[in-house]
Amino acid sequence: MDNKYLGLTPPMGWNSWNTFTEDINEEVVKKSANAMIESGLHDAGYEYVVIDDCWSLKERDKDGRLQEDPEKFPSGMKALADYIHSKGLKFGMYSCNGPLTCACYPGSFDHEFTDAETFAEWGVDFLKYDNCFKPKIDGNILYRRMAMALRNCGRDILFSACNWGAENVETWIRSTGAQMYRSTVDIRDSWQSIKQLALSQISKISYSGSYCFNDIDMLVVGMYGKSTNQFIANSEISKCTDIDYRTHFAFWCMMNSPLMIGCDIRSMNEATKKTLTNRDLIAINQDIEGRSPYYIGSSPEAPREYFWMIKMLSNGDIALGAFNFSDKDRTLSLQLFDIGLPVTTGKCLRAYDCVNQCDAGVFSEIIVDKIKAHDCKIFRCKIQDLK
Ligand code: GLA
């Protein structure tokens, strides 16, 4: 047991909730694990296969232990974990700090240590811990309880706290021991939702870093309106284009958010695969220092719907992200003076376009780029001498 590197970089994986909600079962999970390998997602860095809510029976057993639903998981969780591990992947599960989960299955309140032991026996590597039916106790106490239980259960289990950003979570969650924390309400498969969640976290990003990352919620990339739950996706709200999904992914990468895929990875199209496996964007997200980005953009002419995010990378490179969340094409400009690189330094930037994966030339003094509505550009730059 050596959990000192859990959460060093933002966790990456797949979670059942967005697409399958309560319709989850052993077959879907196994096929998704296979797909994670076959589609190249694992090679790109994704490793956790996570079952969200609705996996258990409604009652604990006579010893007070959680039990999997034998109709959904006939081989049992241990066998499923073994299967996932045999593929070189990691296994995640879900519980809640209240007596019930959000979908009214048993939660872990007052059973934290027993449940952590059960998860360890099953071979769980990741626990998402929700906030429904929360007793009238401060959230930090409830998350500390489970964090202590997990750290003492005999197995390394990454703790993914999920209190939707309540109680100023960013200010105390790191001290509980959680490696990631949901900072937002539930994402929906719509541009409006992506945009709302994205913009809501910019002012809080400096709280996020190695060993405790701000989780802006699971990705909706590639869902195209497919979910068993009408709240997450329905024909009224589902209007995302591949560009919307690409900007969503690029923003989550720049913000160091965990990358938990929510679409059906058994049947991804090429555009979805291309977005989710963009190694240049993933490299920015997984940079070993986990340094949070900074924001440049507030001014009356450039309100917060279009802006720059800048991230310092461990090898000296700088990631520059130009985001246009507005509904109009915009010209975004960045004075290099504002990132600390005026021409008087004698330096300029050699840029690589991470979204289109091609060289983007040399920038000095200023960058001006036309960014289409809902689109973005992410440049990975090296500092070089001005000629
Ligand atoms: C909450 C969480 C979601 C999901 C559901 C499951 O709404 O925020 O991510 O886990 O519960 O019921």
Tab-separated table of C-alpha atoms and ligand atoms in Angstrom:
chain	number	residue	atom	x	y	z
A	1	MET	CA	0.000	0.000	0.000
A	2	ASP	CA	1.687	3.116	-1.224
A	3	ASN	CA	-0.776	5.740	-2.254
A	4	LYS	CA	1.625	8.643	-2.438
A	5	TYR	CA	1.299	8.955	-6.207
A	6	LEU	CA	-2.492	8.612	-6.454
A	7	GLY	CA	-3.763	11.720	-8.165
A	8	LEU	CA	-0.344	13.064	-9.138
A	9	THR	CA	-1.885	13.986	-12.496
A	10	PRO	CA	-5.603	14.308	-13.330
A	11	PRO	CA	-7.230	10.844	-13.323
A	12	MET	CA	-8.397	9.558	-16.722
A	13	GLY	CA	-11.033	6.946	-17.417
A	14	TRP	CA	-14.620	6.137	-18.324
A	15	ASN	CA	-17.703	6.363	-16.108
A	16	SER	CA	-21.001	4.598	-16.765
A	17	TRP	CA	-23.342	7.363	-15.632
A	18	ASN	CA	-23.784	9.763	-18.552
A	19	THR	CA	-24.844	7.130	-21.044
A	20	PHE	CA	-26.195	4.217	-19.020
A	21	THR	CA	-27.402	5.716	-15.712
A	22	GLU	CA	-29.329	2.914	-13.945
A	23	ASP	CA	-29.081	0.517	-16.907
A	24	ILE	CA	-25.667	-0.683	-15.936
A	25	ASN	CA	-24.512	-4.312	-15.901
A	26	GLU	CA	-21.534	-6.616	-16.094
A	27	GLU	CA	-21.708	-7.048	-19.860
A	28	VAL	CA	-21.670	-3.309	-20.556
A	29	VAL	CA	-18.752	-2.779	-18.180
A	30	LYS	CA	-16.700	-5.628	-19.641
A	31	LYS	CA	-17.353	-4.534	-23.213
A	32	SER	CA	-16.428	-0.976	-22.267
A	33	ALA	CA	-13.178	-2.219	-20.737
A	34	ASN	CA	-12.440	-4.108	-23.971
A	35	ALA	CA	-13.273	-0.995	-25.972
A	36	MET	CA	-10.942	1.089	-23.860
A	37	ILE	CA	-8.092	-1.131	-25.016
A	38	GLU	CA	-9.169	-1.750	-28.625
A	39	SER	CA	-10.021	1.856	-29.465
A	40	GLY	CA	-6.638	3.179	-28.334
A	41	LEU	CA	-8.051	5.045	-25.332
A	42	HIS	CA	-5.857	3.099	-22.930
A	43	ASP	CA	-2.766	3.860	-25.021
A	44	ALA	CA	-3.735	7.530	-24.847
A	45	GLY	CA	-3.749	7.390	-21.018
A	46	TYR	CA	-7.262	6.376	-19.920
A	47	GLU	CA	-7.188	3.693	-17.233
A	48	TYR	CA	-10.157	3.769	-14.818
A	49	VAL	CA	-13.372	1.908	-15.670
A	50	VAL	CA	-15.918	3.268	-13.203
A	51	ILE	CA	-19.392	1.998	-12.332
A	52	ASP	CA	-21.516	4.860	-11.038
A	53	ASP	CA	-24.787	4.652	-9.067
A	54	CYS	CA	-27.352	1.774	-9.220
A	55	TRP	CA	-25.036	-1.231	-8.962
A	56	SER	CA	-26.154	-2.641	-5.593
A	57	LEU	CA	-29.142	-4.286	-3.989
A	58	LYS	CA	-31.411	-1.970	-2.032
A	59	GLU	CA	-30.515	-3.754	1.224
A	60	ARG	CA	-27.225	-4.478	2.961
A	61	ASP	CA	-26.554	-8.124	3.916
A	62	LYS	CA	-26.972	-9.451	7.456
A	63	ASP	CA	-23.476	-8.240	8.378
A	64	GLY	CA	-24.238	-4.754	7.168
A	65	ARG	CA	-22.219	-5.092	3.964
A	66	LEU	CA	-23.089	-3.695	0.577
A	67	GLN	CA	-24.002	-6.352	-1.975
A	68	GLU	CA	-23.965	-6.137	-5.752
A	69	ASP	CA	-27.226	-6.710	-7.598
A	70	PRO	CA	-26.862	-10.341	-8.799
A	71	GLU	CA	-29.063	-9.716	-11.814
A	72	LYS	CA	-26.884	-6.896	-13.071
A	73	PHE	CA	-23.571	-8.381	-11.908
A	74	PRO	CA	-24.055	-12.186	-11.836
A	75	SER	CA	-20.326	-12.978	-11.540
A	76	GLY	CA	-19.872	-10.567	-8.643
A	77	MET	CA	-17.724	-7.464	-8.286
A	78	LYS	CA	-14.544	-9.321	-7.425
A	79	ALA	CA	-14.689	-11.254	-10.713
A	80	LEU	CA	-15.428	-8.042	-12.605
A	81	ALA	CA	-12.481	-6.313	-10.935
A	82	ASP	CA	-10.253	-9.268	-11.847
A	83	TYR	CA	-11.412	-9.019	-15.450
A	84	ILE	CA	-10.677	-5.298	-15.606
A	85	HIS	CA	-7.286	-5.775	-13.962
A	86	SER	CA	-6.443	-8.579	-16.396
A	87	LYS	CA	-6.729	-5.994	-19.169
A	88	GLY	CA	-4.238	-3.725	-17.395
A	89	LEU	CA	-7.003	-1.304	-16.388
A	90	LYS	CA	-8.248	-0.068	-13.010
A	91	PHE	CA	-11.670	-0.497	-11.473
A	92	GLY	CA	-13.810	2.255	-9.984
A	93	MET	CA	-17.056	2.234	-8.014
A	94	TYR	CA	-19.478	4.685	-6.469
A	95	SER	CA	-21.059	5.407	-3.088
A	96	CYS	CA	-22.431	8.369	-1.187
A	97	ASN	CA	-21.896	10.221	2.097
A	98	GLY	CA	-25.605	9.951	2.996
A	99	PRO	CA	-27.576	6.869	4.070
A	100	LEU	CA	-28.774	6.601	0.462
A	101	THR	CA	-27.181	7.343	-2.909
A	102	CYS	CA	-28.762	9.829	-5.303
A	103	ALA	CA	-30.731	7.011	-6.949
A	104	CYS	CA	-31.799	5.664	-3.504
A	105	TYR	CA	-29.483	2.671	-3.141
A	106	PRO	CA	-27.682	2.242	0.200
A	107	GLY	CA	-25.078	4.974	0.857
A	108	SER	CA	-22.048	4.717	3.133
A	109	PHE	CA	-23.060	7.029	5.994
A	110	ASP	CA	-22.069	5.358	9.268
A	111	HIS	CA	-20.697	2.389	7.289
A	112	GLU	CA	-17.606	4.114	5.935
A	113	PHE	CA	-14.965	1.736	7.298
A	114	THR	CA	-16.957	-1.420	6.489
A	115	ASP	CA	-17.630	-0.227	2.956
A	116	ALA	CA	-14.013	0.747	2.352
A	117	GLU	CA	-13.045	-2.799	3.421
A	118	THR	CA	-15.611	-4.289	1.068
A	119	PHE	CA	-14.318	-2.184	-1.813
A	120	ALA	CA	-10.758	-3.240	-1.008
A	121	GLU	CA	-11.770	-6.920	-0.935
A	122	TRP	CA	-13.404	-6.568	-4.314
A	123	GLY	CA	-10.283	-4.964	-5.800
A	124	VAL	CA	-11.610	-1.446	-6.260
A	125	ASP	CA	-9.041	1.235	-7.227
A	126	PHE	CA	-11.220	4.364	-7.332
A	127	LEU	CA	-14.245	5.529	-5.374
A	128	LYS	CA	-16.584	8.306	-6.454
A	129	TYR	CA	-18.345	9.613	-3.356
A	130	ASP	CA	-21.552	11.580	-3.804
A	131	ASN	CA	-23.455	14.066	-1.659
A	132	CYS	CA	-27.143	13.033	-1.748
A	133	PHE	CA	-29.179	12.579	1.447
A	134	LYS	CA	-26.288	14.199	3.268
A	135	PRO	CA	-26.933	14.234	7.026
A	136	LYS	CA	-26.779	17.611	8.798
A	137	ILE	CA	-23.029	17.347	9.315
A	138	ASP	CA	-20.414	19.513	7.603
A	139	GLY	CA	-19.347	18.024	4.315
A	140	ASN	CA	-15.680	18.251	5.268
A	141	ILE	CA	-16.280	15.868	8.190
A	142	LEU	CA	-18.040	13.341	5.967
A	143	TYR	CA	-15.352	13.445	3.278
A	144	ARG	CA	-12.620	13.144	5.931
A	145	ARG	CA	-14.319	10.034	7.305
A	146	MET	CA	-14.344	8.224	4.015
A	147	ALA	CA	-10.847	9.432	3.119
A	148	MET	CA	-9.526	7.940	6.363
A	149	ALA	CA	-11.421	4.704	5.772
A	150	LEU	CA	-9.952	4.399	2.271
A	151	ARG	CA	-6.425	5.150	3.425
A	152	ASN	CA	-6.707	2.384	5.995
A	153	CYS	CA	-8.515	-0.337	4.066
A	154	GLY	CA	-5.408	-2.167	2.857
A	155	ARG	CA	-5.618	-1.103	-0.789
A	156	ASP	CA	-4.768	2.044	-2.757
A	157	ILE	CA	-8.105	3.571	-3.659
A	158	LEU	CA	-8.253	6.960	-5.332
A	159	PHE	CA	-10.890	9.132	-3.659
A	160	SER	CA	-13.097	11.113	-6.029
A	161	ALA	CA	-15.247	13.475	-3.956
A	162	CYS	CA	-18.462	14.683	-5.563
A	163	ASN	CA	-20.270	17.411	-3.641
A	164	TRP	CA	-21.107	19.518	-6.735
A	165	GLY	CA	-19.072	22.528	-5.543
A	166	ALA	CA	-21.179	23.032	-2.411
A	167	GLU	CA	-19.853	24.511	0.862
A	168	ASN	CA	-16.892	26.211	-0.923
A	169	VAL	CA	-15.466	22.747	-1.419
A	170	GLU	CA	-12.300	23.994	-3.135
A	171	THR	CA	-11.134	25.653	0.102
A	172	TRP	CA	-11.142	22.505	2.272
A	173	ILE	CA	-11.274	19.385	0.138
A	174	ARG	CA	-7.501	19.007	-0.343
A	175	SER	CA	-7.046	18.680	3.407
A	176	THR	CA	-9.514	15.785	3.617
A	177	GLY	CA	-7.347	13.553	1.435
A	178	ALA	CA	-9.496	13.436	-1.721
A	179	GLN	CA	-7.534	13.305	-4.984
A	180	MET	CA	-10.225	14.998	-7.068
A	181	TYR	CA	-13.404	16.910	-6.339
A	182	ARG	CA	-16.491	17.717	-8.372
A	183	SER	CA	-16.923	21.449	-8.460
A	184	THR	CA	-20.114	21.709	-10.481
A	185	VAL	CA	-23.697	20.591	-10.859
A	186	ASP	CA	-24.256	17.625	-13.185
A	187	ILE	CA	-23.189	18.116	-16.774
A	188	ARG	CA	-25.738	17.694	-19.568
A	189	ASP	CA	-25.087	16.858	-23.197
A	190	SER	CA	-25.540	20.424	-24.388
A	191	TRP	CA	-23.342	23.365	-25.317
A	192	GLN	CA	-25.130	25.534	-22.751
A	193	SER	CA	-24.182	23.141	-19.974
A	194	ILE	CA	-20.567	22.763	-21.131
A	195	LYS	CA	-20.211	26.530	-21.309
A	196	GLN	CA	-21.853	27.174	-17.949
A	197	LEU	CA	-19.646	24.651	-16.146
A	198	ALA	CA	-16.503	25.814	-17.935
A	199	LEU	CA	-16.942	29.493	-17.154
A	200	SER	CA	-17.951	28.802	-13.547
A	201	GLN	CA	-14.547	27.345	-12.638
A	202	ILE	CA	-12.139	29.930	-14.067
A	203	SER	CA	-12.038	32.021	-10.912
A	204	LYS	CA	-11.488	28.917	-8.739
A	205	ILE	CA	-8.774	27.228	-10.718
A	206	SER	CA	-5.849	28.143	-8.501
A	207	TYR	CA	-7.181	25.754	-5.838
A	208	SER	CA	-6.665	22.816	-8.181
A	209	GLY	CA	-3.353	20.981	-8.468
A	210	SER	CA	-1.454	17.738	-8.061
A	211	TYR	CA	-3.055	15.254	-5.650
A	212	CYS	CA	-6.373	17.161	-5.590
A	213	PHE	CA	-7.816	18.229	-8.935
A	214	ASN	CA	-10.921	20.249	-9.696
A	215	ASP	CA	-13.258	17.895	-11.584
A	216	ILE	CA	-15.538	19.937	-13.861
A	217	ASP	CA	-17.571	16.715	-14.357
A	218	MET	CA	-17.507	13.821	-16.767
A	219	LEU	CA	-17.051	14.504	-20.467
A	220	VAL	CA	-20.052	14.481	-22.769
A	221	VAL	CA	-17.823	14.272	-25.873
A	222	GLY	CA	-19.367	11.862	-28.389
A	223	MET	CA	-22.720	11.379	-26.683
A	224	TYR	CA	-24.752	12.948	-29.507
A	225	GLY	CA	-27.863	12.885	-27.339
A	226	LYS	CA	-27.619	9.234	-26.300
A	227	SER	CA	-28.392	8.593	-22.657
A	228	THR	CA	-30.917	6.486	-20.789
A	229	ASN	CA	-31.633	9.586	-18.703
A	230	GLN	CA	-33.660	12.461	-20.136
A	231	PHE	CA	-32.029	15.018	-17.858
A	232	ILE	CA	-28.563	14.327	-19.259
A	233	ALA	CA	-29.543	14.177	-22.906
A	234	ASN	CA	-32.746	14.624	-24.836
A	235	SER	CA	-33.741	15.848	-28.248
A	236	GLU	CA	-34.459	19.346	-26.911
A	237	ILE	CA	-31.076	20.038	-25.404
A	238	SER	CA	-28.735	17.824	-27.423
A	239	LYS	CA	-27.244	20.064	-30.023
A	240	CYS	CA	-23.515	19.615	-29.681
A	241	THR	CA	-21.366	19.589	-32.786
A	242	ASP	CA	-17.954	17.949	-32.987
A	243	ILE	CA	-16.436	21.415	-32.622
A	244	ASP	CA	-18.400	21.945	-29.403
A	245	TYR	CA	-17.118	18.626	-28.108
A	246	ARG	CA	-13.568	19.459	-29.140
A	247	THR	CA	-13.636	22.796	-27.316
A	248	HIS	CA	-15.136	21.058	-24.276
A	249	PHE	CA	-12.270	18.549	-24.284
A	250	ALA	CA	-9.590	21.188	-24.872
A	251	PHE	CA	-10.899	23.320	-22.024
A	252	TRP	CA	-11.021	20.375	-19.581
A	253	CYS	CA	-7.423	19.591	-20.622
A	254	MET	CA	-6.208	23.153	-20.088
A	255	MET	CA	-7.977	23.325	-16.710
A	256	ASN	CA	-6.317	20.096	-15.454
A	257	SER	CA	-9.731	18.527	-14.969
A	258	PRO	CA	-9.880	14.765	-14.600
A	259	LEU	CA	-10.848	13.280	-17.974
A	260	MET	CA	-13.658	10.818	-17.334
A	261	ILE	CA	-15.340	9.845	-20.594
A	262	GLY	CA	-19.134	9.593	-20.481
A	263	CYS	CA	-20.088	8.428	-23.980
A	264	ASP	CA	-20.559	4.821	-25.103
A	265	ILE	CA	-16.965	3.928	-25.926
A	266	ARG	CA	-18.053	0.661	-27.562
A	267	SER	CA	-19.353	2.614	-30.545
A	268	MET	CA	-17.359	5.850	-30.895
A	269	ASN	CA	-17.117	7.444	-34.322
A	270	GLU	CA	-13.820	8.705	-35.718
A	271	ALA	CA	-14.380	12.330	-34.683
A	272	THR	CA	-14.994	11.298	-31.068
A	273	LYS	CA	-11.961	9.038	-31.017
A	274	LYS	CA	-9.820	11.763	-32.516
A	275	THR	CA	-10.905	14.288	-29.899
A	276	LEU	CA	-10.574	11.962	-26.921
A	277	THR	CA	-7.148	10.653	-27.934
A	278	ASN	CA	-5.543	13.969	-28.878
A	279	ARG	CA	-2.133	13.320	-27.354
A	280	ASP	CA	-1.005	16.918	-27.498
A	281	LEU	CA	-3.970	18.101	-25.441
A	282	ILE	CA	-3.677	15.148	-23.074
A	283	ALA	CA	0.022	15.946	-22.564
A	284	ILE	CA	-0.952	19.434	-21.389
A	285	ASN	CA	-3.574	17.968	-19.029
A	286	GLN	CA	-1.129	15.382	-17.686
A	287	ASP	CA	1.872	17.690	-17.280
A	288	ILE	CA	3.700	16.353	-14.254
A	289	GLU	CA	3.716	19.610	-12.299
A	290	GLY	CA	-0.072	19.942	-12.380
A	291	ARG	CA	0.252	23.709	-12.382
A	292	SER	CA	-3.030	25.541	-12.717
A	293	PRO	CA	-3.494	27.832	-15.717
A	294	TYR	CA	-4.118	31.561	-15.496
A	295	TYR	CA	-6.740	33.587	-17.250
A	296	ILE	CA	-6.310	36.664	-19.452
A	297	GLY	CA	-9.343	38.354	-20.834
A	298	SER	CA	-11.502	40.466	-18.564
A	299	SER	CA	-12.248	43.777	-20.168
A	300	PRO	CA	-15.461	45.428	-21.360
A	301	GLU	CA	-14.546	44.609	-24.974
A	302	ALA	CA	-13.730	41.003	-24.200
A	303	PRO	CA	-16.154	39.669	-21.639
A	304	ARG	CA	-15.673	36.270	-20.223
A	305	GLU	CA	-17.151	34.346	-23.133
A	306	TYR	CA	-13.874	34.642	-25.058
A	307	PHE	CA	-10.515	34.703	-23.378
A	308	TRP	CA	-7.071	33.172	-23.064
A	309	MET	CA	-5.919	30.542	-20.600
A	310	ILE	CA	-2.172	30.142	-20.159
A	311	LYS	CA	-0.471	27.159	-18.578
A	312	MET	CA	3.196	26.877	-17.632
A	313	LEU	CA	4.525	23.403	-18.410
A	314	SER	CA	7.268	21.553	-16.606
A	315	ASN	CA	9.736	21.483	-19.534
A	316	GLY	CA	9.656	25.258	-20.029
A	317	ASP	CA	6.980	25.194	-22.731
A	318	ILE	CA	3.902	27.381	-22.400
A	319	ALA	CA	0.393	26.343	-23.415
A	320	LEU	CA	-1.722	29.208	-24.740
A	321	GLY	CA	-5.426	28.499	-25.098
A	322	ALA	CA	-7.711	30.901	-26.999
A	323	PHE	CA	-11.332	30.020	-26.224
A	324	ASN	CA	-14.427	31.408	-27.869
A	325	PHE	CA	-17.494	30.273	-25.925
A	326	SER	CA	-19.618	32.942	-27.597
A	327	ASP	CA	-22.005	32.379	-30.502
A	328	LYS	CA	-20.095	34.696	-32.883
A	329	ASP	CA	-16.730	34.372	-34.580
A	330	ARG	CA	-14.225	36.511	-32.677
A	331	THR	CA	-10.750	37.857	-33.137
A	332	LEU	CA	-8.735	37.093	-30.035
A	333	SER	CA	-5.477	38.844	-29.396
A	334	LEU	CA	-2.848	38.264	-26.763
A	335	GLN	CA	-0.097	40.751	-25.987
A	336	LEU	CA	2.965	38.725	-25.101
A	337	PHE	CA	3.798	41.498	-22.616
A	338	ASP	CA	0.890	40.146	-20.551
A	339	ILE	CA	2.459	36.709	-20.211
A	340	GLY	CA	5.826	38.231	-19.327
A	341	LEU	CA	7.417	38.123	-22.763
A	342	PRO	CA	7.674	41.591	-24.333
A	343	VAL	CA	10.082	41.996	-27.288
A	344	THR	CA	12.542	43.720	-24.945
A	345	THR	CA	13.371	40.256	-23.574
A	346	GLY	CA	14.790	39.408	-27.013
A	347	LYS	CA	12.551	36.340	-27.114
A	348	CYS	CA	9.615	35.078	-29.135
A	349	LEU	CA	7.500	31.930	-29.276
A	350	ARG	CA	7.660	28.993	-31.670
A	351	ALA	CA	4.109	27.609	-31.679
A	352	TYR	CA	2.547	24.218	-32.329
A	353	ASP	CA	-1.219	24.009	-32.844
A	354	CYS	CA	-2.395	21.159	-30.582
A	355	VAL	CA	-5.965	20.995	-31.867
A	356	ASN	CA	-5.040	20.735	-35.549
A	357	GLN	CA	-1.726	19.074	-34.726
A	358	CYS	CA	0.505	21.177	-36.987
A	359	ASP	CA	3.159	23.872	-36.795
A	360	ALA	CA	1.724	27.336	-36.172
A	361	GLY	CA	4.737	29.538	-36.860
A	362	VAL	CA	6.483	32.130	-34.715
A	363	PHE	CA	4.811	34.760	-32.536
A	364	SER	CA	6.424	37.903	-31.210
A	365	GLU	CA	4.856	40.823	-29.400
A	366	ILE	CA	1.265	39.828	-30.124
A	367	ILE	CA	-0.857	36.903	-31.252
A	368	VAL	CA	-4.000	37.686	-33.206
A	369	ASP	CA	-6.249	34.865	-34.292
A	370	LYS	CA	-9.760	34.544	-35.595
A	371	ILE	CA	-11.583	31.907	-33.562
A	372	LYS	CA	-14.917	30.689	-34.837
A	373	ALA	CA	-17.968	30.564	-32.557
A	374	HIS	CA	-17.605	27.741	-29.981
A	375	ASP	CA	-14.102	26.960	-31.220
A	376	CYS	CA	-10.666	27.229	-29.668
A	377	LYS	CA	-6.958	27.114	-30.477
A	378	ILE	CA	-4.383	25.636	-28.154
A	379	PHE	CA	-0.762	26.471	-28.890
A	380	ARG	CA	2.115	24.705	-27.220
A	381	CYS	CA	5.014	27.136	-27.448
A	382	LYS	CA	8.763	27.084	-26.994
A	383	ILE	CA	10.639	30.243	-26.141
A	384	GLN	CA	13.353	31.107	-28.679
A	385	ASP	CA	15.556	34.060	-29.636
A	386	LEU	CA	14.062	36.837	-31.709
A	387	LYS	CA	15.869	36.899	-35.043
B	1	GLA	C1	-25.275	12.778	-8.772
B	1	GLA	C2	-23.866	12.972	-9.355
B	1	GLA	C3	-23.803	12.342	-10.740
B	1	GLA	C4	-24.183	10.873	-10.672
B	1	GLA	C5	-25.545	10.718	-10.032
B	1	GLA	C6	-25.896	9.261	-9.736
B	1	GLA	O1	-26.223	13.508	-9.474
B	1	GLA	O2	-23.534	14.326	-9.399
B	1	GLA	O3	-22.508	12.501	-11.283
B	1	GLA	O4	-23.205	10.187	-9.930
B	1	GLA	O5	-25.635	11.413	-8.781
B	1	GLA	O6	-27.146	9.117	-9.149
